[in-house]
JSON list of C-alpha atoms in Angstrom, two decimals:
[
{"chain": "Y", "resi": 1, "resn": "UNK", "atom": "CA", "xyz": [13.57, 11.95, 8.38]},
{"chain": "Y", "resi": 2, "resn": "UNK", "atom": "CA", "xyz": [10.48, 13.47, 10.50]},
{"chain": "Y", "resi": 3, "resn": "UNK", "atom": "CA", "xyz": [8.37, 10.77, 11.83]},
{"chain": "Y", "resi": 4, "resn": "UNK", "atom": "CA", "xyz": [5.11, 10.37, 10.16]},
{"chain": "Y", "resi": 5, "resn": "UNK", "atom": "CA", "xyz": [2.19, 8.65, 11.32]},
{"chain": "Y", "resi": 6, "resn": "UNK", "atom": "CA", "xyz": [0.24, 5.28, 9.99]},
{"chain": "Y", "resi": 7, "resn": "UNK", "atom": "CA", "xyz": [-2.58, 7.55, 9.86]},
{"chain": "Y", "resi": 8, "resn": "UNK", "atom": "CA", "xyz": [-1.70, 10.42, 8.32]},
{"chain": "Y", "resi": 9, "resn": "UNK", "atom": "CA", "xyz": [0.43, 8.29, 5.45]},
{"chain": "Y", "resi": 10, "resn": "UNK", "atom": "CA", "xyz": [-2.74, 6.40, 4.61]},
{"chain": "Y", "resi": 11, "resn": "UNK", "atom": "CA", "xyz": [-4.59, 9.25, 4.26]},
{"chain": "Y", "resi": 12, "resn": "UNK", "atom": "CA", "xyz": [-2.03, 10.31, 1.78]},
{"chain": "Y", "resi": 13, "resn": "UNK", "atom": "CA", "xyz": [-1.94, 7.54, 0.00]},
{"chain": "Y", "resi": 14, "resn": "UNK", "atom": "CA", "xyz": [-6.06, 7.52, -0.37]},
{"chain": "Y", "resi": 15, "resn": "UNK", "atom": "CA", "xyz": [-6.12, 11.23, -1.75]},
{"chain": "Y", "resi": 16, "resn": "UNK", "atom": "CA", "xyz": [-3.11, 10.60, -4.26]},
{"chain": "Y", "resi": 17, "resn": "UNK", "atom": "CA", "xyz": [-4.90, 7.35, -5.63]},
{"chain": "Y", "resi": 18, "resn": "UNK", "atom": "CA", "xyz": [-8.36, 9.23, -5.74]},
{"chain": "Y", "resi": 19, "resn": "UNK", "atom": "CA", "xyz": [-6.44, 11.67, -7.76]},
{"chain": "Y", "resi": 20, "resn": "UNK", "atom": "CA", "xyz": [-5.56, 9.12, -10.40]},
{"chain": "Y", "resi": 21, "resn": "UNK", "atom": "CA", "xyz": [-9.39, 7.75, -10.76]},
{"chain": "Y", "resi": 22, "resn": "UNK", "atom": "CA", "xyz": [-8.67, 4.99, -8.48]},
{"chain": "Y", "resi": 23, "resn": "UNK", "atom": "CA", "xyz": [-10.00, 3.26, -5.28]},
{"chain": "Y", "resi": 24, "resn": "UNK", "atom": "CA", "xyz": [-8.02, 2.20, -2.02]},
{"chain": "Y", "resi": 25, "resn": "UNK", "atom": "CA", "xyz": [-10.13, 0.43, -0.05]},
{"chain": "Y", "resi": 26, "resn": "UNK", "atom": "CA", "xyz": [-9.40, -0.82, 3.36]},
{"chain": "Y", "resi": 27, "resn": "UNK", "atom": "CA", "xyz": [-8.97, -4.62, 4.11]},
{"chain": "Y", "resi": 28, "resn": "UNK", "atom": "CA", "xyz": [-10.55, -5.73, 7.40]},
{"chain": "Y", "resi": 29, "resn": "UNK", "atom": "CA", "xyz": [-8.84, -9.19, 7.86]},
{"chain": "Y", "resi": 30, "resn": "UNK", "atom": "CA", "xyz": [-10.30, -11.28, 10.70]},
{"chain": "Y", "resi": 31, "resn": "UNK", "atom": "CA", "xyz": [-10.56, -13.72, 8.60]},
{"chain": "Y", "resi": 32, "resn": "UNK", "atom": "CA", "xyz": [-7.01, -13.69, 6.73]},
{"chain": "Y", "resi": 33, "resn": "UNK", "atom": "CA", "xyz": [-4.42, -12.37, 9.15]},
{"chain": "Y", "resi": 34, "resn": "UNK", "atom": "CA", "xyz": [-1.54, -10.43, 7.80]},
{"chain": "Y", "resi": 35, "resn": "UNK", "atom": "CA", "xyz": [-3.18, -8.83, 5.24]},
{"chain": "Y", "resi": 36, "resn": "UNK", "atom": "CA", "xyz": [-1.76, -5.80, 3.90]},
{"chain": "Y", "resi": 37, "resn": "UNK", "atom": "CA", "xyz": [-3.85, -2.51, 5.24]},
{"chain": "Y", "resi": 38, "resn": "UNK", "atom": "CA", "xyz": [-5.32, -1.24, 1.83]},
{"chain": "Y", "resi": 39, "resn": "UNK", "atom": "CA", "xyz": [-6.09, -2.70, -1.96]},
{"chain": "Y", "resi": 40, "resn": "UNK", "atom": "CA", "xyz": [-5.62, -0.38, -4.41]},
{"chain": "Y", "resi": 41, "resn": "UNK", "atom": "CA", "xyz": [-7.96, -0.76, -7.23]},
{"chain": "Y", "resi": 42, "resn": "UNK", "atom": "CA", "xyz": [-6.79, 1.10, -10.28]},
{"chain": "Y", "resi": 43, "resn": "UNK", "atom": "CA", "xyz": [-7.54, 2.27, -13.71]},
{"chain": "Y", "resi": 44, "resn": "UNK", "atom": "CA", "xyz": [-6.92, -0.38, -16.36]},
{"chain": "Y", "resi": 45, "resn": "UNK", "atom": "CA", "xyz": [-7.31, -2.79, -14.24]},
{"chain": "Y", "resi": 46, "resn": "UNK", "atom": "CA", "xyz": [-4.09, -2.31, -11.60]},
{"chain": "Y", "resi": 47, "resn": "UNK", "atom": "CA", "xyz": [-4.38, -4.03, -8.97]},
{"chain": "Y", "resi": 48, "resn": "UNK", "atom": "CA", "xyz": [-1.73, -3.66, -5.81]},
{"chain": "Y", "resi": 49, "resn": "UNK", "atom": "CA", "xyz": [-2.00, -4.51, -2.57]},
{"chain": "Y", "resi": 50, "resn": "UNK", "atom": "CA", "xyz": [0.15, -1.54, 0.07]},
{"chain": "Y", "resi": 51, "resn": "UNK", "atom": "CA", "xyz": [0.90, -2.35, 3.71]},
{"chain": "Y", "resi": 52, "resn": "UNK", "atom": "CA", "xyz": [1.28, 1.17, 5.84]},
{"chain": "Y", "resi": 53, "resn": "UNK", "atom": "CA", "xyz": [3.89, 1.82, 8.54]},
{"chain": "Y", "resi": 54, "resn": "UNK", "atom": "CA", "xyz": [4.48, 4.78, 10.52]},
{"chain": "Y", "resi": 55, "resn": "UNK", "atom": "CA", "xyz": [7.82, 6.06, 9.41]},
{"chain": "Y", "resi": 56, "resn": "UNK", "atom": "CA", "xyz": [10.87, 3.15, 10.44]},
{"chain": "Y", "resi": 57, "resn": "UNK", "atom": "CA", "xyz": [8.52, 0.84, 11.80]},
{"chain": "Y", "resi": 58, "resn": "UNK", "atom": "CA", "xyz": [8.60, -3.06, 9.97]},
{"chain": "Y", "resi": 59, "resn": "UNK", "atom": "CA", "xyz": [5.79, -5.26, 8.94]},
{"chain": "Y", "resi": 60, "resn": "UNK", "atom": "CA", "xyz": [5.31, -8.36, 11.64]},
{"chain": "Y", "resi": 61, "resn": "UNK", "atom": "CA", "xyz": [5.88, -11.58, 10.70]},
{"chain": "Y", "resi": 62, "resn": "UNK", "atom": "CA", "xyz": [2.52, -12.52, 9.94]},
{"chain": "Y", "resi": 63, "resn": "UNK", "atom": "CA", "xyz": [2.47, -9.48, 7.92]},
{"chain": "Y", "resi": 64, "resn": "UNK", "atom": "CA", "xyz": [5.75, -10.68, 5.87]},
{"chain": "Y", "resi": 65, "resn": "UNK", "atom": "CA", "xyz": [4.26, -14.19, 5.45]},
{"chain": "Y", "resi": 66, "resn": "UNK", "atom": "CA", "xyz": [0.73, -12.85, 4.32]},
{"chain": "Y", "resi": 67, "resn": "UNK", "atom": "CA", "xyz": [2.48, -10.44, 1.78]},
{"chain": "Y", "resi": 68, "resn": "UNK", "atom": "CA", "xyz": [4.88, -13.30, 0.63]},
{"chain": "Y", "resi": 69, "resn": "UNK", "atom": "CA", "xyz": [1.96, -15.23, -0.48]},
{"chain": "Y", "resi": 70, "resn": "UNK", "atom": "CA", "xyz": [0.49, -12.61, -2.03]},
{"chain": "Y", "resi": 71, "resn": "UNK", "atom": "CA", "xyz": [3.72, -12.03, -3.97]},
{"chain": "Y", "resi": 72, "resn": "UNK", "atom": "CA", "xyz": [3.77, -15.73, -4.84]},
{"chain": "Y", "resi": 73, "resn": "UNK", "atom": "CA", "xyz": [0.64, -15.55, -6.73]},
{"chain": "Y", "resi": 74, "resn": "UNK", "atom": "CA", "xyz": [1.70, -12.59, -8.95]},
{"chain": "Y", "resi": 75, "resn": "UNK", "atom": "CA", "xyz": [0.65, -9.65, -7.27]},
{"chain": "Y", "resi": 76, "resn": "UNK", "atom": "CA", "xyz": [2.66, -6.36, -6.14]},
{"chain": "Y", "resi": 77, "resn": "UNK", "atom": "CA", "xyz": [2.65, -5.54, -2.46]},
{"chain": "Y", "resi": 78, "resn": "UNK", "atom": "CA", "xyz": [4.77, -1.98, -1.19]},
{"chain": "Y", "resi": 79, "resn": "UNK", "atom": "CA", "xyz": [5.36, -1.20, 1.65]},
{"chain": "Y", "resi": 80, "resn": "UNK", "atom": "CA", "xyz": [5.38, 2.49, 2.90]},
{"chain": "Y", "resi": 81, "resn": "UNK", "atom": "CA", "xyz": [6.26, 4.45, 5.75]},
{"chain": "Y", "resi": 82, "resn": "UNK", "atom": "CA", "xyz": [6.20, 7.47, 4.62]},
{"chain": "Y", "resi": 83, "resn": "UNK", "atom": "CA", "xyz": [4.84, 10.52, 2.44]},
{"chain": "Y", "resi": 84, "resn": "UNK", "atom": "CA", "xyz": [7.62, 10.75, 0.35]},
{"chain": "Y", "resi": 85, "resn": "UNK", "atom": "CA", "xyz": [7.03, 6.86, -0.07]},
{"chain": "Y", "resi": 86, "resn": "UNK", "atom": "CA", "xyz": [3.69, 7.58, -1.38]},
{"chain": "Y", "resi": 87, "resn": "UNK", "atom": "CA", "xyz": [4.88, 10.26, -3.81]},
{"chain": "Y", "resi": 88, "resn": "UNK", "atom": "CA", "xyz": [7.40, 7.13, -4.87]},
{"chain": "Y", "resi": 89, "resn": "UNK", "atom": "CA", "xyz": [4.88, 4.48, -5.52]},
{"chain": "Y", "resi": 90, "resn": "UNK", "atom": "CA", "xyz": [2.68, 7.07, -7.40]},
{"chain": "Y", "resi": 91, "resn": "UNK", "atom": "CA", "xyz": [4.98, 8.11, -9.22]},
{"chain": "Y", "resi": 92, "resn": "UNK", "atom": "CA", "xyz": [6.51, 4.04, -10.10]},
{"chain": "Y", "resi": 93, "resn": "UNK", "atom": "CA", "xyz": [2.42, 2.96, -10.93]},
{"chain": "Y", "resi": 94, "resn": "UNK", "atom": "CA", "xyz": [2.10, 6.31, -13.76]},
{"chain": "Y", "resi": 95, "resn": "UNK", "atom": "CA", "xyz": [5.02, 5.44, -15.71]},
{"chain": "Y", "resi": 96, "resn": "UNK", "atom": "CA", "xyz": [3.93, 1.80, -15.48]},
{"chain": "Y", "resi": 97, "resn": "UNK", "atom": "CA", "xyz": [0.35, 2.81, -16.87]},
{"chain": "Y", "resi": 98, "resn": "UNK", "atom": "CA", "xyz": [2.16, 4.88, -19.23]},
{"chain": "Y", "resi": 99, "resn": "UNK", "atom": "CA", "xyz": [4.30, 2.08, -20.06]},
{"chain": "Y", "resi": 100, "resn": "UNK", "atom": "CA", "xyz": [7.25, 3.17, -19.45]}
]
């Protein structure tokens, strides 16, 4: 697989959720640590948390913790590395809005 930059994959992931009527907004967290790098804000009320990688690299352990307790109170956080991983998660939240 070609590597693919943090950059480049959240810019990917920002046009492909515009596309769907949706927000990602970027999460600035000096005050919370860890936090994943964008909130995506959904139609009908989705809300999921994604944590951006360039391609093979692994979230830090602050990272894992922060997205652990995230998990823990019900909500879904991906992780991505990739544009093909974006295509993936796209595709997995339409056929949950479809509900499929």
């Amino acid at each position: 697989m070609e590597k693919e930059s943090e950059k480049l994959i959240e810019a990917k992931l920002r046009e492909a959720v515009k596309k769907r009527g949706g927000i990602a907004i970027k999460l600035l967290s000096q005050f919370h640590r860890g936090l994943p790098d964008r909130i995506l804000l959904l139609p009908g009320g989705k809300t999921v948390f994604v944590e951006t990688k360039s391609t093979g690299k692994k979230p830090g352990a602050l990272q894992r913790k922060a997205h652990q307790t995230l998990r823990a109170l019900g909500f879904d956080v991906y992780i991505i590395d990739s544009t093909k991983a974006v295509e993936d998660l796209m595709q997995l939240l339409d056929l949950e809005r479809a509900g499929l």
